[in-house]
Coordinates of C-alpha atoms in Angstrom, one line a residue:
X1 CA -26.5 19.6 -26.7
X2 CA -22.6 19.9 -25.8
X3 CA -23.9 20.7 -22.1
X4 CA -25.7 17.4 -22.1
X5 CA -23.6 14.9 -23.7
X6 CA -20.6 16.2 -20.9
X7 CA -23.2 15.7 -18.5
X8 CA -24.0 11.7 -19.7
X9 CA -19.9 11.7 -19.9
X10 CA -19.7 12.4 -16.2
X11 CA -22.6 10.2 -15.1
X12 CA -20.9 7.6 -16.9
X13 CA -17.5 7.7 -15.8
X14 CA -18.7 7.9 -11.7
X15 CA -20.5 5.0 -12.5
X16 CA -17.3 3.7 -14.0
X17 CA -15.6 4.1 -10.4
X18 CA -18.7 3.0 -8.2
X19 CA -18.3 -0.2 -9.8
X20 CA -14.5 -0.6 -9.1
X21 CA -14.2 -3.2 -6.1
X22 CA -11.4 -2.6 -3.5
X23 CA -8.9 -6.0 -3.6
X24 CA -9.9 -6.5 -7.0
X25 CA -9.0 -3.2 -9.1
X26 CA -6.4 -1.4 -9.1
X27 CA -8.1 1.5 -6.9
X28 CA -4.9 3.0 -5.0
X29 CA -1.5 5.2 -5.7
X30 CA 1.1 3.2 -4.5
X31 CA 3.6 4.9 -1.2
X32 CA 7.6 4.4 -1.4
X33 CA 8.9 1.2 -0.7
X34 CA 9.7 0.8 2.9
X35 CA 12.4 -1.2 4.5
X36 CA 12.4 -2.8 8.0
X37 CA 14.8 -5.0 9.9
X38 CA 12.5 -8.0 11.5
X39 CA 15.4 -9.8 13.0
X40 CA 19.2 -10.1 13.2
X41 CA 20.6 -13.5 12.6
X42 CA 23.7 -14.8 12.0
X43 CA 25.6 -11.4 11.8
X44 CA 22.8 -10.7 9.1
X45 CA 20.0 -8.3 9.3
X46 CA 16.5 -9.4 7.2
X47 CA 14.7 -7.1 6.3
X48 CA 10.9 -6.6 5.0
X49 CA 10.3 -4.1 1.9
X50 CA 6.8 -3.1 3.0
X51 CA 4.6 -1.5 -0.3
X52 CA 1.6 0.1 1.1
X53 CA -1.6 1.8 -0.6
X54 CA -1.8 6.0 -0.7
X55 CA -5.0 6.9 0.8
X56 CA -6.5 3.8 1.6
X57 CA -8.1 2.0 5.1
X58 CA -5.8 2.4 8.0
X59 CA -6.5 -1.4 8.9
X60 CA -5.2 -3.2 5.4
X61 CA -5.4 -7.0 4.9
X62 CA -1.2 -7.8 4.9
X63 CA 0.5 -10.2 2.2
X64 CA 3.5 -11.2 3.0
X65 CA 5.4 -13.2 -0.3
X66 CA 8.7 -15.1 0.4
X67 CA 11.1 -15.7 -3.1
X68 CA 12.8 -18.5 -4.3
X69 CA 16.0 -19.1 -5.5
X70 CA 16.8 -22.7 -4.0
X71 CA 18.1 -20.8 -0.5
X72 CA 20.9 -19.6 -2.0
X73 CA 20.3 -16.5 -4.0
X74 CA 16.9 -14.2 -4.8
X75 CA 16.2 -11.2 -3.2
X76 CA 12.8 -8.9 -2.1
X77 CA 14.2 -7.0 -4.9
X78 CA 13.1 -10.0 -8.1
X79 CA 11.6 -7.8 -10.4
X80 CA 8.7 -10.2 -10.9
X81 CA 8.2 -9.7 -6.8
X82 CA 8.1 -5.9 -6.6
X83 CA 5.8 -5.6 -9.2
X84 CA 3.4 -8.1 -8.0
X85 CA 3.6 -6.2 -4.5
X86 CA 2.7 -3.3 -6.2
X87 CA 0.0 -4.3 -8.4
X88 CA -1.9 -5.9 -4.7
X89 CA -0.7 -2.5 -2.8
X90 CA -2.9 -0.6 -5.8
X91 CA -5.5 -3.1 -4.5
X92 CA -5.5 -2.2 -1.2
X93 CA -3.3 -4.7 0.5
X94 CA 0.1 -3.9 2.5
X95 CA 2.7 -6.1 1.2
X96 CA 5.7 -7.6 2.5
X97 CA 8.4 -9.0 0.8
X98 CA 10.6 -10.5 2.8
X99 CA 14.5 -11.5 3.1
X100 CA 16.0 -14.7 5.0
X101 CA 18.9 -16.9 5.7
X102 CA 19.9 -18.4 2.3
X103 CA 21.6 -21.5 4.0
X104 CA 23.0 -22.9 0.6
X105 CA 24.2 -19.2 -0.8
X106 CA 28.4 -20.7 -2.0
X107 CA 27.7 -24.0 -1.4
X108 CA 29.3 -26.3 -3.6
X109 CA 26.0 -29.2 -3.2
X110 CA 24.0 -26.7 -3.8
X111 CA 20.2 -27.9 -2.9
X112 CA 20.2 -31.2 -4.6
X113 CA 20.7 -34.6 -4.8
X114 CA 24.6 -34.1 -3.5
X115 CA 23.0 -32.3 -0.6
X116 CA 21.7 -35.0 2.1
X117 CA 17.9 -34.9 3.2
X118 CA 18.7 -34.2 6.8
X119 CA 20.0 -30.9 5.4
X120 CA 17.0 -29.8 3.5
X121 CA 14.5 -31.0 6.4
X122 CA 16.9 -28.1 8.8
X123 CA 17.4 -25.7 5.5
X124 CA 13.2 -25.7 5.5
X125 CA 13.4 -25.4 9.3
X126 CA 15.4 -22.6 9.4
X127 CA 13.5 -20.8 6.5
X128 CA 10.0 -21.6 8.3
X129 CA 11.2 -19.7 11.2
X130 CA 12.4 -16.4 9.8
X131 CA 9.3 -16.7 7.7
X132 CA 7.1 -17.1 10.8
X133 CA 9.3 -14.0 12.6
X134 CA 8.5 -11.8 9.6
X135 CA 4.8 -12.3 9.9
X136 CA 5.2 -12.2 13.6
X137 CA 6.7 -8.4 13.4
X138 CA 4.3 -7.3 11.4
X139 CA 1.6 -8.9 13.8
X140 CA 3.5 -6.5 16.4
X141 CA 3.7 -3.5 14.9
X142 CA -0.4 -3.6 12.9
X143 CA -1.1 -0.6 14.5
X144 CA 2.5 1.2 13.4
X145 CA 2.0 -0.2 9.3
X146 CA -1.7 0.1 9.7
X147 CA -2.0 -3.3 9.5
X148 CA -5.0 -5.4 10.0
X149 CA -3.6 -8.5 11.8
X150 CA -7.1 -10.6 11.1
X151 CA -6.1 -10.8 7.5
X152 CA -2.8 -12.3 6.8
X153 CA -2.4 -13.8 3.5
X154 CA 0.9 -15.4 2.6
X155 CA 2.9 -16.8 -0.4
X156 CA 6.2 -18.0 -1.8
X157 CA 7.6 -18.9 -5.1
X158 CA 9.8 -22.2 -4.8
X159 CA 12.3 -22.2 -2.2
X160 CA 10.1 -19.7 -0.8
X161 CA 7.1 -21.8 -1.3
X162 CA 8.7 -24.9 0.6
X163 CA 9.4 -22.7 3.6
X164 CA 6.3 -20.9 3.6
X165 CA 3.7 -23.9 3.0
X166 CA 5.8 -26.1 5.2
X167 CA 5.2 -23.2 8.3
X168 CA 1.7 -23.7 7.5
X169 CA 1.0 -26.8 7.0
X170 CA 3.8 -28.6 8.7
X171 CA 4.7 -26.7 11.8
X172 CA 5.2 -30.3 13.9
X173 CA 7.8 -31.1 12.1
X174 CA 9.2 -27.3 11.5
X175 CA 9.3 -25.9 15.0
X176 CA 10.3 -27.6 18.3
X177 CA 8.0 -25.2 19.9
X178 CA 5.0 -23.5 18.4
X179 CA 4.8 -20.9 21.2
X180 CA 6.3 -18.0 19.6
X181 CA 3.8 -18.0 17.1
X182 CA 0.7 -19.9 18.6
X183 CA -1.3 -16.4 18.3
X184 CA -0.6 -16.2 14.2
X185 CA -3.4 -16.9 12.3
X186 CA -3.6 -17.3 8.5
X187 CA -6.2 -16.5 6.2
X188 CA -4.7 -17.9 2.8
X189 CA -1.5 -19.5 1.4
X190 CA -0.2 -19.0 -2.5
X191 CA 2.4 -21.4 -3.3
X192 CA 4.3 -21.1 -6.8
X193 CA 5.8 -24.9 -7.2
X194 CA 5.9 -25.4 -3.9
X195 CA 6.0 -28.5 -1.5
X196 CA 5.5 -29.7 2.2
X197 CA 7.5 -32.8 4.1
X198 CA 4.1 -34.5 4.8
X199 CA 0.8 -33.6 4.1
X200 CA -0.8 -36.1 6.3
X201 CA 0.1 -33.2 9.1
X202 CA -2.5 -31.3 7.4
X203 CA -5.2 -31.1 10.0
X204 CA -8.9 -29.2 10.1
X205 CA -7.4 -26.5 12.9
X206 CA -3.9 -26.2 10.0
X207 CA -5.6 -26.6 7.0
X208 CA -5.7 -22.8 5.2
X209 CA -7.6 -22.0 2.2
X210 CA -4.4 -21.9 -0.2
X211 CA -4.1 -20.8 -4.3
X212 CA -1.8 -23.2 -6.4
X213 CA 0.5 -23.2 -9.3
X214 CA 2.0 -26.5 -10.4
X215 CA 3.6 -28.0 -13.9
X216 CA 2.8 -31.8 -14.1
X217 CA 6.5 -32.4 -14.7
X218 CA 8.3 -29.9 -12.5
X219 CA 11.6 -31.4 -12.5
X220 CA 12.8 -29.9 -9.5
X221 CA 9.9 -29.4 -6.6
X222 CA 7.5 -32.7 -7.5
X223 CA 3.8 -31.8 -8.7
X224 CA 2.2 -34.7 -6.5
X225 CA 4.1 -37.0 -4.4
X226 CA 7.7 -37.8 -5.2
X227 CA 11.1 -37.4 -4.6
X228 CA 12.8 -33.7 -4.1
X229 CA 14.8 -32.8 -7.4
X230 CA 13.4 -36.6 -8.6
X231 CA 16.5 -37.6 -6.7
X232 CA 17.2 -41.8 -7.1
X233 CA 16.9 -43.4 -3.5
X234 CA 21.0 -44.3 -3.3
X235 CA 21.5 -40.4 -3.2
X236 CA 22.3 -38.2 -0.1
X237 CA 19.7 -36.1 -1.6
X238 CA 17.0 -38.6 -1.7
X239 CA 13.7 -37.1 0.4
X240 CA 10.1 -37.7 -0.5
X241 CA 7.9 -34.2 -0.6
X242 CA 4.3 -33.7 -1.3
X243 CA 3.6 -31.2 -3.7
X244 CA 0.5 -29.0 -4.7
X245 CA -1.4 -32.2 -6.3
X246 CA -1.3 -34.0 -3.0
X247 CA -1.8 -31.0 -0.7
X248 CA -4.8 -30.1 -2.7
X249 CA -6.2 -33.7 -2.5
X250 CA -5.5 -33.4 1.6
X251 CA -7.5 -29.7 1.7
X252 CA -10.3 -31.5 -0.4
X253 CA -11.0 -34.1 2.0
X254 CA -11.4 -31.3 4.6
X255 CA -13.5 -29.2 3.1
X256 CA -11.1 -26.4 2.4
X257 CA -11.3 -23.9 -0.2
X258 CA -8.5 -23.8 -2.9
X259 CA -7.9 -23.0 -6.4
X260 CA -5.4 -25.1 -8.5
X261 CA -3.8 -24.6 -11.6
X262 CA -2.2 -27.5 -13.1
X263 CA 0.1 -26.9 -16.2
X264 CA 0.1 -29.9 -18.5
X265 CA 3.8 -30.7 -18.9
X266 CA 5.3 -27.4 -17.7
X267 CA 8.2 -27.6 -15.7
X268 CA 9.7 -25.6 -12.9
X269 CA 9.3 -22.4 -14.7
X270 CA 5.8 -22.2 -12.6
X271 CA 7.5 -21.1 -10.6
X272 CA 7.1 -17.6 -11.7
X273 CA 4.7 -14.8 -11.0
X274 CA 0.9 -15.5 -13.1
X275 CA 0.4 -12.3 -14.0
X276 CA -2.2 -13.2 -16.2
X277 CA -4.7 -15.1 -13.8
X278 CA -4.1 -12.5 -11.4
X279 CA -8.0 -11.3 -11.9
X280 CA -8.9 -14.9 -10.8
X281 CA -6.4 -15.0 -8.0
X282 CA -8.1 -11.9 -6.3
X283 CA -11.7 -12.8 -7.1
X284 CA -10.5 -16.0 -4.9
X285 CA -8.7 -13.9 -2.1
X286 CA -12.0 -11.4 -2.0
X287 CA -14.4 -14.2 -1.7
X288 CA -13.0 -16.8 0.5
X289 CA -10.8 -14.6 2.8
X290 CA -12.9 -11.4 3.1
X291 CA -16.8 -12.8 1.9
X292 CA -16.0 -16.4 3.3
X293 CA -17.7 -18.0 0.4
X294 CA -16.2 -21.4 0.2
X295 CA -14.4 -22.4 -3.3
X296 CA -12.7 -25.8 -4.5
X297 CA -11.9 -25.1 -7.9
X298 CA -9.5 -27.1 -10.5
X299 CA -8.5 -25.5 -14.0
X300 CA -5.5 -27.6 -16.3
X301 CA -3.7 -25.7 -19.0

């Protein structure tokens, strides 16, 4: 009888594992954290701490995540950003967490309404671009961090968010010339309170399935359409963004998949990592980006 009920206990538990889904449990040991220079700039080296999967495809979809900190402080070392980079690396994505010029790092305006909008517009510029360089070095090296360059997904959290979603969605008005990175293709966007200059740029050949998190009255990065750090119009400061709201509305009318969480009343504090829809934020990635099922979905808190 012992003999038996071992023998259900064993049946069981590799039925337990074949129903484990790669991208969506935690499947994977996780290797050392790697760190790579992907360009000097400005006497300054950036760098990309790459978290990789033990044992695992030797093609891996790639995340790269970009952190906020209003371009003047945060690091690839946020606690809330390692551990999220290794909870997808257990997944079976690579993951890159990336470093960048923090143009506003001692700055006495900081990056508000003392800081005047032709500022921010070159601040974004110059974040856009080492963003797009970091992806860009990975893209170069696939083979060397068994990467698999048809699958880029790629996120931010604020600051990071503005850079990253304005590369994206904005590159007209972020690059003089697209050429460097005309061959990188994205598959998704996640944006932690984030905003673009203009989402009328959005176009059907730009517009990337992307995964939202917004409060209603973020006081800093506007939820819909509105001005930067709700600026008045009299201050240097004073430039209009569109936020997740009215990205999501533009990605609607072209048929693009998205998922949207709105936070009734929440501030900028959306800005963090949301650990607990993370189950739903996969389910998204594995179904539009790897299954290409199309999803337009909008849940308030």
């Amino acid at each position: 009888m012992k003999r038996i009920l071992l023998f259900l206990l064993f049946i069981l538990s590799l039925q337990s594992i074949d129903a484990q889904e790669k991208y969506i449990d935690s499947l994977f040991k996780v290797d050392q954290v790697k760190t790579e220079i992907y360009a000097e700039k400005e006497n300054e080296e950036l760098i990309i701490d790459l978290y990789q999967p033990v044992n695992s495809d030797t093609k891996r979809p790639l995340i790269v995540f970009m952190h906020g900190g209003g371009f003047a402080g945060g690091s690839p070392e946020n606690p809330q950003e390692t551990k999220f980079a290794k909870i997808a690396a257990s997944k079976g994505y690579a993951v890159g967490l990336i470093s960048y010029r923090l143009k506003r790092r001692d700055k006495d305006s900081g990056f508000g309404c003392d800081f005047e909008a032709s500022g921010k517009i070159k601040t974004f510029q110059l974040a856009a671009e080492d963003f797009m360089d970091a992806v860009n070095f990975m893209k170069i090296n696939a083979s060397k961090f068994s990467i698999d360059p048809e699958y880029i997904i790629v996120g931010g959290s604020s600051a990071g968010a503005e850079a990253v979603l304005n590369a994206v969605y904005n590159p007209d008005l972020m690059f003089e010339s697209e050429e460097n990175y005309k061959d990188l293709k994205f598959s998704a966007v996640i944006s932690l309170a984030g905003a673009i200059v203009d989402a009328r740029y959005i176009k059907e050949n730009n517009a990337v399935p992307g995964i939202f998190f917004h409060g209603t009255e973020d006081n800093l990065v506007p939820y819909a359409t509105a001005p930067h750090h709700y600026c008045d119009s009299n201050k240097q400061g004073y430039l209009i963004l569109d936020g997740s709201k009215t990205i999501v509305e533009k990605l609607d009318t072209l048929n693009t998949s998205y998922l949207f969480y709105t936070f009734e009343g929440a501030r900028h504090e959306i800005s963090g990592m949301p650990f607990e829809y993370f189950p739903e934020v996969f389910n998204f990635l594995k179904e539009v980006v790897f299954e290409k099922n199309k999803i337009q979905s909008k849940i308030y808190q």
